[in-house]
CSV table of C-alpha atoms and ligand atoms in Angstrom, one decimal:
chain,number,residue,atom,x,y,z
A,1,MET,CA,107.9,-53.9,-25.4
A,2,THR,CA,111.1,-51.3,-26.3
A,3,GLY,CA,111.3,-49.5,-29.4
A,4,ILE,CA,114.6,-51.5,-30.1
A,5,THR,CA,112.7,-54.8,-29.5
A,6,ARG,CA,109.7,-53.8,-31.4
A,7,ARG,CA,111.9,-52.6,-34.4
A,8,ALA,CA,113.8,-55.8,-34.4
A,9,PHE,CA,110.7,-57.9,-34.4
A,10,LEU,CA,109.4,-55.8,-37.3
A,11,GLY,CA,112.7,-56.1,-39.2
A,12,ALA,CA,112.7,-60.1,-38.8
A,13,ALA,CA,109.3,-60.2,-39.8
A,14,ALA,CA,109.7,-58.0,-42.9
A,15,ALA,CA,112.7,-59.9,-44.1
A,16,SER,CA,111.1,-63.3,-43.9
A,17,VAL,CA,107.5,-63.9,-44.2
A,18,LEU,CA,105.3,-61.1,-44.2
A,19,PRO,CA,103.8,-59.8,-47.7
A,20,ARG,CA,104.8,-56.4,-48.7
A,21,ARG,CA,101.4,-54.5,-47.7
A,22,ALA,CA,101.7,-55.9,-44.2
A,23,GLN,CA,105.5,-54.7,-43.7
A,24,ALA,CA,104.7,-51.2,-42.8
A,25,ALA,CA,101.3,-51.4,-41.4
A,26,GLY,CA,100.6,-55.1,-40.4
A,27,PHE,CA,97.3,-56.6,-40.7
A,28,THR,CA,93.8,-55.4,-40.1
A,29,TYR,CA,91.1,-57.8,-39.8
A,30,LYS,CA,87.4,-58.0,-38.9
A,31,TYR,CA,85.7,-60.5,-36.8
A,32,ALA,CA,81.9,-60.5,-36.6
A,33,ASN,CA,79.1,-62.4,-34.9
A,34,ASN,CA,75.2,-62.5,-34.3
A,35,ALA,CA,75.8,-62.2,-30.4
A,36,PRO,CA,74.9,-59.1,-28.1
A,37,ALA,CA,77.9,-57.1,-27.0
A,38,ASP,CA,77.6,-58.3,-23.4
A,39,HIS,CA,77.2,-62.0,-24.4
A,40,PRO,CA,80.4,-64.3,-23.4
A,41,LEU,CA,81.0,-64.9,-27.1
A,42,THR,CA,81.4,-61.4,-27.7
A,43,LEU,CA,83.5,-60.5,-24.2
A,44,ARG,CA,86.0,-63.4,-24.7
A,45,THR,CA,86.6,-62.7,-28.7
A,46,ARG,CA,87.4,-59.3,-27.7
A,47,GLU,CA,89.8,-60.0,-25.1
A,48,ALA,CA,91.1,-62.6,-27.1
A,49,ALA,CA,91.7,-60.0,-30.1
A,50,GLU,CA,93.5,-57.5,-27.6
A,51,LYS,CA,95.9,-60.2,-26.6
A,52,ILE,CA,96.5,-61.1,-30.1
A,53,LYS,CA,97.4,-57.2,-31.0
A,54,GLN,CA,99.8,-57.5,-27.9
A,55,GLU,CA,101.4,-60.5,-28.8
A,56,SER,CA,102.0,-59.6,-32.2
A,57,HIS,CA,103.1,-56.2,-31.5
A,58,GLY,CA,100.5,-54.5,-33.2
A,59,LEU,CA,101.1,-56.5,-36.2
A,60,LEU,CA,97.5,-58.0,-36.3
A,61,THR,CA,94.6,-55.8,-35.3
A,62,ILE,CA,91.4,-57.5,-35.1
A,63,GLU,CA,88.3,-55.3,-34.9
A,64,VAL,CA,85.0,-56.9,-33.1
A,65,PHE,CA,81.6,-56.5,-34.7
A,66,PRO,CA,78.8,-57.8,-32.6
A,67,ASN,CA,75.4,-58.0,-32.7
A,68,ASN,CA,75.0,-58.5,-36.2
A,69,GLN,CA,76.3,-55.2,-37.1
A,70,LEU,CA,77.9,-56.6,-40.5
A,71,GLY,CA,74.5,-58.5,-41.3
A,72,GLY,CA,72.4,-61.6,-40.2
A,73,ASP,CA,74.2,-65.0,-40.2
A,74,THR,CA,73.2,-66.0,-43.8
A,75,ASP,CA,74.7,-62.7,-45.1
A,76,MET,CA,77.9,-62.9,-42.9
A,77,LEU,CA,78.5,-66.3,-44.1
A,78,SER,CA,78.8,-65.2,-47.5
A,79,GLN,CA,81.0,-62.1,-46.5
A,80,VAL,CA,83.6,-64.5,-44.7
A,81,ARG,CA,83.6,-66.6,-47.8
A,82,THR,CA,84.5,-63.7,-50.0
A,83,GLY,CA,86.9,-62.1,-47.6
A,84,ALA,CA,84.7,-59.3,-46.8
A,85,ILE,CA,84.9,-60.6,-43.0
A,86,GLU,CA,88.2,-62.3,-41.9
A,87,PHE,CA,87.0,-64.3,-39.0
A,88,PHE,CA,83.3,-65.2,-38.1
A,89,THR,CA,81.7,-67.6,-35.5
A,90,LEU,CA,78.9,-69.4,-36.9
A,91,SER,CA,76.6,-72.0,-35.4
A,92,GLY,CA,77.2,-75.4,-37.0
A,93,LEU,CA,73.7,-75.8,-37.9
A,94,ILE,CA,73.6,-72.7,-40.0
A,95,LEU,CA,76.8,-73.6,-41.7
A,96,ALA,CA,75.3,-76.6,-42.5
A,97,THR,CA,73.7,-74.5,-45.6
A,98,LEU,CA,77.3,-74.8,-47.1
A,99,VAL,CA,78.9,-77.7,-45.3
A,100,PRO,CA,75.9,-80.1,-44.6
A,101,VAL,CA,77.4,-82.5,-42.0
A,102,ALA,CA,78.4,-79.4,-39.8
A,103,SER,CA,75.0,-79.6,-38.3
A,104,ILE,CA,75.3,-83.2,-37.2
A,105,ASN,CA,76.1,-81.9,-33.4
A,106,GLY,CA,72.3,-80.4,-33.3
A,107,ILE,CA,70.7,-83.8,-34.2
A,108,GLY,CA,67.8,-83.9,-31.5
A,109,PHE,CA,68.3,-85.3,-28.2
A,110,ALA,CA,71.4,-86.7,-29.0
A,111,PHE,CA,73.9,-85.6,-26.6
A,112,ARG,CA,73.0,-86.4,-23.2
A,113,ASP,CA,75.1,-83.7,-21.5
A,114,TYR,CA,78.3,-81.6,-21.8
A,115,GLY,CA,80.3,-84.8,-20.6
A,116,GLN,CA,79.4,-86.1,-24.0
A,117,VAL,CA,79.9,-82.9,-26.0
A,118,TRP,CA,83.1,-81.8,-25.6
A,119,PRO,CA,84.8,-85.1,-25.9
A,120,ALA,CA,82.8,-85.4,-29.4
A,121,VAL,CA,83.2,-82.1,-30.8
A,122,ASP,CA,87.2,-81.8,-29.4
A,123,GLY,CA,87.4,-85.3,-30.7
A,124,GLU,CA,87.0,-87.1,-33.8
A,125,LEU,CA,83.6,-86.0,-34.7
A,126,GLY,CA,84.7,-82.3,-34.4
A,127,ALA,CA,87.7,-83.4,-36.5
A,128,PHE,CA,85.3,-84.7,-39.2
A,129,VAL,CA,83.6,-81.7,-39.4
A,130,ARG,CA,86.5,-79.4,-39.4
A,131,ALA,CA,87.8,-81.6,-42.5
A,132,ALA,CA,84.8,-81.0,-44.4
A,133,ILE,CA,84.8,-77.2,-43.6
A,134,GLY,CA,88.1,-77.1,-45.0
A,135,ARG,CA,87.0,-78.7,-48.1
A,136,ALA,CA,84.4,-76.1,-48.6
A,137,GLY,CA,87.2,-73.2,-48.5
A,138,LEU,CA,86.9,-72.3,-45.0
A,139,PHE,CA,89.4,-72.4,-42.1
A,140,ALA,CA,87.9,-73.7,-38.7
A,141,PHE,CA,89.8,-73.6,-35.6
A,142,ASP,CA,90.1,-76.2,-33.2
A,143,ARG,CA,87.6,-75.7,-30.2
A,144,MET,CA,84.0,-74.7,-30.9
A,145,TRP,CA,82.7,-72.0,-28.6
A,146,ASP,CA,79.3,-72.7,-26.7
A,147,ASN,CA,76.0,-71.5,-27.5
A,148,GLY,CA,74.4,-74.2,-25.3
A,149,TYR,CA,71.2,-76.7,-25.2
A,150,ARG,CA,68.4,-75.0,-26.8
A,151,GLN,CA,64.7,-74.7,-25.0
A,152,ILE,CA,61.6,-73.6,-26.5
A,153,THR,CA,60.1,-70.5,-25.5
A,154,SER,CA,56.6,-69.4,-26.3
A,155,SER,CA,54.0,-66.3,-25.9
A,156,THR,CA,50.8,-68.7,-26.2
A,157,HIS,CA,51.3,-71.7,-24.4
A,158,PRO,CA,54.0,-74.1,-22.7
A,159,ILE,CA,55.1,-77.0,-24.4
A,160,ASN,CA,54.7,-79.9,-22.3
A,161,SER,CA,54.5,-82.8,-24.8
A,162,PRO,CA,55.2,-83.6,-28.4
A,163,GLU,CA,51.4,-82.7,-29.2
A,164,ASP,CA,51.8,-79.2,-28.0
A,165,LEU,CA,54.3,-78.5,-30.9
A,166,ARG,CA,51.4,-79.4,-33.4
A,167,GLY,CA,50.8,-76.5,-35.6
A,168,PHE,CA,53.1,-74.5,-33.3
A,169,LYS,CA,54.2,-71.0,-35.1
A,170,ILE,CA,58.0,-71.6,-34.3
A,171,ARG,CA,60.9,-69.5,-35.5
A,172,VAL,CA,64.2,-71.7,-36.5
A,173,PRO,CA,67.6,-70.4,-37.5
A,174,VAL,CA,68.2,-71.0,-41.5
A,175,SER,CA,69.0,-74.4,-41.5
A,176,PRO,CA,67.6,-77.7,-42.9
A,177,LEU,CA,68.1,-79.7,-39.7
A,178,TRP,CA,66.0,-77.1,-37.6
A,179,THR,CA,63.5,-77.0,-40.3
A,180,SER,CA,63.3,-81.1,-40.6
A,181,MET,CA,63.1,-81.4,-36.8
A,182,PHE,CA,60.3,-79.3,-36.2
A,183,LYS,CA,58.1,-80.5,-39.3
A,184,ALA,CA,58.6,-83.6,-37.8
A,185,PHE,CA,56.8,-82.7,-34.6
A,186,GLY,CA,54.1,-81.3,-36.9
A,187,ALA,CA,55.0,-77.5,-36.0
A,188,SER,CA,55.3,-74.7,-38.5
A,189,PRO,CA,58.8,-73.9,-38.5
A,190,ALA,CA,59.8,-70.4,-40.1
A,191,SER,CA,63.6,-70.0,-41.0
A,192,ILE,CA,64.6,-66.4,-39.6
A,193,ASN,CA,68.0,-65.1,-38.8
A,194,PHE,CA,68.6,-64.2,-35.2
A,195,ASN,CA,68.7,-60.0,-36.1
A,196,GLU,CA,65.1,-60.3,-36.6
A,197,VAL,CA,64.0,-62.8,-33.9
A,198,TYR,CA,63.0,-60.1,-31.5
A,199,SER,CA,60.6,-58.3,-33.7
A,200,ALA,CA,59.3,-61.4,-35.4
A,201,LEU,CA,58.4,-62.3,-31.6
A,202,GLN,CA,56.8,-59.0,-30.7
A,203,THR,CA,54.9,-58.6,-33.8
A,204,LYS,CA,53.6,-62.4,-33.4
A,205,VAL,CA,54.9,-63.2,-36.9
A,206,VAL,CA,55.7,-66.4,-34.7
A,207,GLU,CA,54.4,-67.8,-31.5
A,208,GLY,CA,58.0,-69.1,-30.1
A,209,GLN,CA,61.5,-69.5,-30.9
A,210,GLU,CA,64.2,-71.8,-29.2
A,211,ASN,CA,67.3,-70.9,-27.9
A,212,PRO,CA,69.9,-71.4,-24.9
A,213,LEU,CA,68.7,-69.6,-21.5
A,214,SER,CA,71.8,-67.8,-21.7
A,215,LEU,CA,70.8,-66.0,-24.9
A,216,ILE,CA,67.1,-65.8,-24.0
A,217,LYS,CA,68.2,-63.8,-21.1
A,218,ILE,CA,71.0,-61.7,-22.9
A,219,ALA,CA,69.0,-60.9,-25.8
A,220,LYS,CA,66.1,-60.0,-23.7
A,221,LEU,CA,63.8,-62.3,-25.6
A,222,TYR,CA,61.9,-62.6,-22.1
A,223,GLU,CA,60.4,-59.3,-23.0
A,224,VAL,CA,58.3,-60.9,-25.8
A,225,GLN,CA,58.0,-64.5,-24.5
A,226,LYS,CA,56.2,-65.9,-21.6
A,227,PHE,CA,56.7,-69.6,-21.2
A,228,CYS,CA,60.0,-71.3,-21.2
A,229,SER,CA,60.0,-75.1,-21.7
A,230,LEU,CA,63.2,-77.1,-20.7
A,231,THR,CA,63.2,-79.5,-23.6
A,232,PHE,CA,67.1,-79.5,-24.1
A,233,HIS,CA,66.4,-80.7,-27.5
A,234,MET,CA,69.8,-80.0,-29.1
A,235,TRP,CA,73.2,-78.8,-28.3
A,236,ASP,CA,74.4,-75.9,-30.4
A,237,GLY,CA,77.9,-74.3,-30.8
A,238,PHE,CA,79.9,-72.1,-32.6
A,239,TRP,CA,82.7,-72.9,-35.2
A,240,MET,CA,85.4,-69.7,-35.3
A,241,LEU,CA,85.9,-69.8,-38.7
A,242,ALA,CA,88.4,-67.9,-41.0
A,243,ASN,CA,88.4,-66.7,-44.7
A,244,GLN,CA,90.8,-69.2,-46.2
A,245,GLY,CA,93.1,-66.7,-48.1
A,246,ALA,CA,93.1,-64.2,-45.3
A,247,TRP,CA,94.3,-67.1,-43.2
A,248,ASP,CA,96.8,-67.8,-45.6
A,249,ALA,CA,98.2,-64.4,-45.8
A,250,LEU,CA,99.2,-64.4,-42.6
A,251,PRO,CA,102.9,-65.5,-41.4
A,252,ARG,CA,103.1,-68.7,-39.4
A,253,ASP,CA,103.9,-66.9,-36.3
A,254,LEU,CA,100.8,-64.9,-36.4
A,255,GLN,CA,99.1,-67.8,-37.2
A,256,GLU,CA,100.1,-69.1,-34.1
A,257,ILE,CA,99.2,-66.3,-31.7
A,258,VAL,CA,95.7,-66.4,-33.6
A,259,GLN,CA,95.1,-70.0,-33.1
A,260,ARG,CA,96.3,-70.0,-29.3
A,261,ASN,CA,94.4,-67.0,-28.3
A,262,TRP,CA,91.0,-68.0,-30.3
A,263,ASN,CA,91.1,-71.7,-28.8
A,264,ASN,CA,92.1,-70.6,-25.3
A,265,ALA,CA,89.4,-68.2,-25.3
A,266,ALA,CA,87.1,-70.8,-26.4
A,267,LEU,CA,87.6,-72.8,-23.5
A,268,GLN,CA,87.2,-69.7,-21.2
A,269,GLN,CA,83.8,-68.8,-23.1
A,270,ARG,CA,82.6,-72.3,-22.0
A,271,ASP,CA,83.3,-72.0,-18.6
A,272,ASP,CA,81.3,-68.5,-18.8
A,273,ILE,CA,78.4,-70.3,-20.2
A,274,ALA,CA,78.4,-73.1,-17.8
A,275,LYS,CA,78.6,-70.5,-14.7
A,276,LEU,CA,75.4,-68.6,-16.3
A,277,ASN,CA,73.7,-71.7,-16.6
A,278,THR,CA,73.3,-71.9,-12.9
A,279,SER,CA,71.9,-68.8,-12.4
A,280,VAL,CA,70.1,-68.0,-15.4
A,281,GLN,CA,66.8,-69.6,-14.9
A,282,GLY,CA,66.3,-67.8,-11.7
A,283,GLU,CA,66.7,-64.4,-13.3
A,284,LEU,CA,64.3,-65.4,-16.1
A,285,GLU,CA,61.7,-66.3,-13.6
A,286,LYS,CA,62.2,-62.9,-11.8
A,287,GLU,CA,61.5,-61.3,-15.3
A,288,GLY,CA,58.0,-63.5,-15.1
A,289,MET,CA,58.8,-66.2,-17.5
A,290,VAL,CA,56.9,-69.4,-16.3
A,291,PHE,CA,59.3,-73.0,-16.6
A,292,ASN,CA,58.0,-76.1,-17.1
A,293,LYS,CA,60.2,-79.6,-17.6
A,294,PRO,CA,59.0,-81.9,-20.6
A,295,ASP,CA,60.2,-85.5,-20.4
A,296,ALA,CA,62.7,-85.6,-23.3
A,297,GLN,CA,62.0,-89.2,-23.9
A,298,ALA,CA,58.5,-88.8,-25.1
A,299,PHE,CA,59.9,-86.2,-27.7
A,300,ARG,CA,62.8,-88.6,-29.0
A,301,ALA,CA,60.1,-91.2,-29.4
A,302,VAL,CA,58.1,-89.0,-31.7
A,303,LEU,CA,61.3,-88.2,-34.0
A,304,LYS,CA,62.3,-91.9,-34.0
A,305,LEU,CA,58.8,-93.0,-35.1
A,306,ALA,CA,58.6,-90.2,-37.6
A,307,GLY,CA,62.1,-91.7,-39.5
A,308,PHE,CA,63.7,-88.5,-38.5
A,309,TYR,CA,67.1,-90.3,-37.4
A,310,THR,CA,67.5,-92.7,-40.2
A,311,GLU,CA,66.8,-89.9,-42.5
A,312,TRP,CA,69.6,-88.0,-41.5
A,313,ARG,CA,71.9,-91.0,-40.9
A,314,GLU,CA,71.4,-91.4,-44.5
A,315,LYS,CA,72.2,-87.6,-45.3
A,316,TYR,CA,75.4,-87.6,-43.2
A,317,GLY,CA,76.4,-90.9,-44.3
A,318,ARG,CA,77.4,-93.8,-42.0
A,319,GLU,CA,80.9,-92.4,-41.1
A,320,ALA,CA,79.7,-89.4,-39.9
A,321,TRP,CA,76.8,-90.9,-38.0
A,322,ALA,CA,79.0,-93.6,-36.5
A,323,LEU,CA,81.2,-90.9,-35.1
A,324,LEU,CA,78.3,-89.2,-33.6
A,325,GLU,CA,77.1,-92.7,-31.9
A,326,LYS,CA,80.4,-93.3,-30.8
A,327,TYR,CA,79.9,-90.2,-28.2
A,328,ALA,CA,76.2,-89.9,-27.9
A,329,GLY,CA,75.3,-93.5,-28.2
A,330,GLU,CA,72.8,-95.3,-30.2
A,331,LEU,CA,70.2,-93.2,-31.9
A,332,ALA,CA,68.7,-94.9,-34.9
B,1,LIG,O1,70.2,-67.8,-34.3
B,1,LIG,C1,70.2,-68.3,-32.8
B,1,LIG,O2,69.2,-68.9,-32.5
B,1,LIG,C2,71.4,-68.5,-32.5
B,1,LIG,C3,71.7,-67.2,-32.0
B,1,LIG,O3,71.2,-69.4,-31.4
B,1,LIG,C4,72.5,-69.1,-33.2
B,1,LIG,O4,73.4,-68.6,-33.7
B,1,LIG,C5,72.0,-70.3,-34.1
């Protein structure tokens, strides 16, 4: 843009809504995540940050810190609450340590496929969770980003049936829902943030872990895992969160630019993961991973018998559960 236009823009902005500290230099905010630098989550947030900078004529710079550079998820959640980080993407299941209902999309074997996932999280279920996030003092953007359907990997044996999970030492992210679900199978879940997963597997502190295929590939977990069991046991996605004070400090026009770009980028990132899903199993097989496809119904039956669904229905409350079932069908 020309100097005159830029001056006019800055002048108008300064005269109206921008706080004094932003008038000269604009805003510099941090975005952080737990994903490798070449994961679609990082690539698309980087691209969006660049667009936000351009469209705001340099008034808002978002620095991108991928790969747990600013800490593990639990730590980054604290940082986005205090404002040390302004933007942060976090799995709804981990966010549930602060906003209990945010793990609801991860209920075991709930969503049959993406044809149920996106209408739910873009629709009333997502709106319900977003409102709860807002009440906890964080701002959540409309569109969730895809992590994916989670699959179980192991260095010791494939998981073919629920019995194979008995006593299985499995890393799970830090979240009550994950622990509860794997305990219901009789496994021994260990809560570990993603930044420590590779070494926990390498040193055999745990035998296995569960993650979407795209992450198993991009984070190179195949180097320390042999078997991959396609359990599709839950769908997991990331909320783009903002520190509420930092969000409120942005003038309306900047908020609009950020919202539009984060939300559009989320939709593109969903497509990226969908494309990866068509090729990644073959690539992992080339790396030596051995795949099997267990019968999901057998796992779901164990959870049902263990009272897992009724327990979580009571925890979330009937209203939230009804919204989940509206999209996923009857569960409990
Ligand atoms: O920690 C994990 O396993 C990860 C990367 O999938 C999440 O963000 C929940």
